[in-house]
JSON list of C-alpha atoms in Angstrom, two decimals:
[
{"chain": "A", "resi": 7, "resn": "UNK", "atom": "CA", "xyz": [-254.51, 187.76, -40.41]},
{"chain": "A", "resi": 8, "resn": "UNK", "atom": "CA", "xyz": [-256.89, 187.48, -37.48]},
{"chain": "A", "resi": 9, "resn": "UNK", "atom": "CA", "xyz": [-260.19, 185.66, -37.85]},
{"chain": "A", "resi": 10, "resn": "UNK", "atom": "CA", "xyz": [-263.13, 186.15, -35.52]},
{"chain": "A", "resi": 11, "resn": "UNK", "atom": "CA", "xyz": [-265.19, 183.28, -34.22]},
{"chain": "A", "resi": 12, "resn": "UNK", "atom": "CA", "xyz": [-268.50, 183.16, -36.03]},
{"chain": "A", "resi": 13, "resn": "UNK", "atom": "CA", "xyz": [-271.48, 181.53, -34.39]},
{"chain": "A", "resi": 14, "resn": "UNK", "atom": "CA", "xyz": [-273.43, 179.24, -36.64]},
{"chain": "A", "resi": 15, "resn": "UNK", "atom": "CA", "xyz": [-276.57, 177.33, -35.93]},
{"chain": "A", "resi": 16, "resn": "UNK", "atom": "CA", "xyz": [-275.95, 173.64, -35.45]},
{"chain": "A", "resi": 17, "resn": "UNK", "atom": "CA", "xyz": [-277.67, 170.73, -33.82]},
{"chain": "A", "resi": 18, "resn": "UNK", "atom": "CA", "xyz": [-275.95, 169.04, -30.92]},
{"chain": "A", "resi": 19, "resn": "UNK", "atom": "CA", "xyz": [-276.29, 165.50, -29.73]},
{"chain": "A", "resi": 20, "resn": "UNK", "atom": "CA", "xyz": [-276.33, 164.28, -26.15]},
{"chain": "A", "resi": 21, "resn": "UNK", "atom": "CA", "xyz": [-273.15, 165.46, -24.43]},
{"chain": "A", "resi": 22, "resn": "UNK", "atom": "CA", "xyz": [-270.39, 162.93, -23.94]},
{"chain": "A", "resi": 23, "resn": "UNK", "atom": "CA", "xyz": [-268.57, 165.30, -21.60]},
{"chain": "A", "resi": 24, "resn": "UNK", "atom": "CA", "xyz": [-268.48, 165.52, -17.85]},
{"chain": "A", "resi": 25, "resn": "UNK", "atom": "CA", "xyz": [-267.38, 168.72, -16.15]},
{"chain": "A", "resi": 26, "resn": "UNK", "atom": "CA", "xyz": [-266.70, 166.95, -12.86]},
{"chain": "A", "resi": 27, "resn": "UNK", "atom": "CA", "xyz": [-263.34, 168.22, -11.51]},
{"chain": "A", "resi": 28, "resn": "UNK", "atom": "CA", "xyz": [-262.28, 164.78, -10.31]},
{"chain": "A", "resi": 29, "resn": "UNK", "atom": "CA", "xyz": [-258.88, 163.66, -11.60]},
{"chain": "A", "resi": 30, "resn": "UNK", "atom": "CA", "xyz": [-259.88, 160.03, -11.21]},
{"chain": "A", "resi": 31, "resn": "UNK", "atom": "CA", "xyz": [-259.54, 158.05, -14.43]},
{"chain": "A", "resi": 32, "resn": "UNK", "atom": "CA", "xyz": [-261.60, 155.07, -15.45]},
{"chain": "A", "resi": 33, "resn": "UNK", "atom": "CA", "xyz": [-261.40, 152.85, -18.53]},
{"chain": "A", "resi": 34, "resn": "UNK", "atom": "CA", "xyz": [-264.34, 154.66, -20.17]},
{"chain": "A", "resi": 35, "resn": "UNK", "atom": "CA", "xyz": [-263.25, 158.25, -19.34]},
{"chain": "A", "resi": 36, "resn": "UNK", "atom": "CA", "xyz": [-260.35, 160.38, -20.47]},
{"chain": "A", "resi": 37, "resn": "UNK", "atom": "CA", "xyz": [-259.17, 163.78, -19.29]},
{"chain": "A", "resi": 38, "resn": "UNK", "atom": "CA", "xyz": [-258.75, 166.39, -22.05]},
{"chain": "A", "resi": 39, "resn": "UNK", "atom": "CA", "xyz": [-257.29, 169.88, -21.54]},
{"chain": "A", "resi": 40, "resn": "UNK", "atom": "CA", "xyz": [-257.96, 172.96, -23.65]},
{"chain": "A", "resi": 41, "resn": "UNK", "atom": "CA", "xyz": [-255.36, 175.73, -23.19]},
{"chain": "A", "resi": 42, "resn": "UNK", "atom": "CA", "xyz": [-255.55, 179.33, -24.40]},
{"chain": "A", "resi": 43, "resn": "UNK", "atom": "CA", "xyz": [-252.33, 181.40, -24.54]},
{"chain": "A", "resi": 44, "resn": "UNK", "atom": "CA", "xyz": [-252.11, 185.13, -25.19]},
{"chain": "A", "resi": 45, "resn": "UNK", "atom": "CA", "xyz": [-252.50, 188.57, -23.68]},
{"chain": "A", "resi": 46, "resn": "UNK", "atom": "CA", "xyz": [-254.87, 188.94, -20.72]},
{"chain": "A", "resi": 47, "resn": "UNK", "atom": "CA", "xyz": [-257.37, 190.70, -22.95]},
{"chain": "A", "resi": 48, "resn": "UNK", "atom": "CA", "xyz": [-257.06, 188.10, -25.72]},
{"chain": "A", "resi": 49, "resn": "UNK", "atom": "CA", "xyz": [-257.49, 185.14, -23.39]},
{"chain": "A", "resi": 50, "resn": "UNK", "atom": "CA", "xyz": [-260.46, 186.72, -21.59]},
{"chain": "A", "resi": 51, "resn": "UNK", "atom": "CA", "xyz": [-262.13, 187.65, -24.90]},
{"chain": "A", "resi": 52, "resn": "UNK", "atom": "CA", "xyz": [-261.65, 184.12, -26.26]},
{"chain": "A", "resi": 53, "resn": "UNK", "atom": "CA", "xyz": [-263.10, 182.56, -23.09]},
{"chain": "A", "resi": 54, "resn": "UNK", "atom": "CA", "xyz": [-266.09, 184.90, -23.34]},
{"chain": "A", "resi": 55, "resn": "UNK", "atom": "CA", "xyz": [-266.59, 184.04, -27.03]},
{"chain": "A", "resi": 56, "resn": "UNK", "atom": "CA", "xyz": [-266.46, 180.31, -26.27]},
{"chain": "A", "resi": 57, "resn": "UNK", "atom": "CA", "xyz": [-269.01, 180.84, -23.49]},
{"chain": "A", "resi": 58, "resn": "UNK", "atom": "CA", "xyz": [-271.35, 182.66, -25.89]},
{"chain": "A", "resi": 59, "resn": "UNK", "atom": "CA", "xyz": [-271.00, 179.75, -28.33]},
{"chain": "A", "resi": 60, "resn": "UNK", "atom": "CA", "xyz": [-271.99, 177.32, -25.55]},
{"chain": "A", "resi": 61, "resn": "UNK", "atom": "CA", "xyz": [-268.58, 175.65, -25.39]},
{"chain": "A", "resi": 62, "resn": "UNK", "atom": "CA", "xyz": [-267.90, 176.11, -21.66]},
{"chain": "A", "resi": 63, "resn": "UNK", "atom": "CA", "xyz": [-269.10, 178.06, -18.65]},
{"chain": "A", "resi": 64, "resn": "UNK", "atom": "CA", "xyz": [-266.89, 180.94, -17.56]},
{"chain": "A", "resi": 65, "resn": "UNK", "atom": "CA", "xyz": [-266.17, 179.39, -14.17]},
{"chain": "A", "resi": 66, "resn": "UNK", "atom": "CA", "xyz": [-264.89, 176.15, -15.75]},
{"chain": "A", "resi": 67, "resn": "UNK", "atom": "CA", "xyz": [-261.68, 177.86, -16.88]},
{"chain": "A", "resi": 68, "resn": "UNK", "atom": "CA", "xyz": [-258.70, 178.21, -14.56]},
{"chain": "A", "resi": 69, "resn": "UNK", "atom": "CA", "xyz": [-257.70, 181.67, -13.33]},
{"chain": "A", "resi": 70, "resn": "UNK", "atom": "CA", "xyz": [-255.24, 183.41, -15.64]},
{"chain": "A", "resi": 71, "resn": "UNK", "atom": "CA", "xyz": [-251.81, 181.88, -15.12]},
{"chain": "A", "resi": 72, "resn": "UNK", "atom": "CA", "xyz": [-248.44, 183.25, -16.22]},
{"chain": "A", "resi": 73, "resn": "UNK", "atom": "CA", "xyz": [-246.94, 181.46, -19.22]},
{"chain": "A", "resi": 74, "resn": "UNK", "atom": "CA", "xyz": [-243.27, 180.96, -20.00]},
{"chain": "A", "resi": 75, "resn": "UNK", "atom": "CA", "xyz": [-243.37, 183.94, -22.41]},
{"chain": "A", "resi": 76, "resn": "UNK", "atom": "CA", "xyz": [-243.10, 187.43, -20.96]},
{"chain": "A", "resi": 77, "resn": "UNK", "atom": "CA", "xyz": [-246.39, 189.36, -21.00]},
{"chain": "A", "resi": 78, "resn": "UNK", "atom": "CA", "xyz": [-248.38, 186.26, -21.89]},
{"chain": "A", "resi": 79, "resn": "UNK", "atom": "CA", "xyz": [-250.92, 184.37, -19.76]},
{"chain": "A", "resi": 80, "resn": "UNK", "atom": "CA", "xyz": [-252.84, 181.15, -20.15]},
{"chain": "A", "resi": 81, "resn": "UNK", "atom": "CA", "xyz": [-256.05, 179.58, -18.95]},
{"chain": "A", "resi": 82, "resn": "UNK", "atom": "CA", "xyz": [-256.89, 175.87, -18.87]},
{"chain": "A", "resi": 83, "resn": "UNK", "atom": "CA", "xyz": [-260.18, 174.04, -19.25]},
{"chain": "A", "resi": 84, "resn": "UNK", "atom": "CA", "xyz": [-260.26, 170.37, -18.27]},
{"chain": "A", "resi": 85, "resn": "UNK", "atom": "CA", "xyz": [-262.98, 168.13, -19.61]},
{"chain": "A", "resi": 86, "resn": "UNK", "atom": "CA", "xyz": [-263.59, 164.45, -18.98]},
{"chain": "A", "resi": 87, "resn": "UNK", "atom": "CA", "xyz": [-264.85, 162.72, -22.09]},
{"chain": "A", "resi": 88, "resn": "UNK", "atom": "CA", "xyz": [-266.48, 159.32, -22.45]},
{"chain": "A", "resi": 89, "resn": "UNK", "atom": "CA", "xyz": [-264.33, 157.05, -24.59]},
{"chain": "A", "resi": 90, "resn": "UNK", "atom": "CA", "xyz": [-266.67, 154.12, -25.11]}
]
């Protein structure tokens, strides 16, 4: 059964996330990757939904990349979170 993302109103706190593309690691930062697998349409629709929910800008995701499964693609978002 497929479930749609539903936007709800919620209060956010100050972001603990940096969108800097640097791969440099420091003791107070950690790199976290979010990966979406599926059809081209499914991945693009999910990225658009996450954008509308304020999760990530469209240009923060990687281009669609082939996955190991035939007919499937993936896109990766890398975030750097503060770990203090």
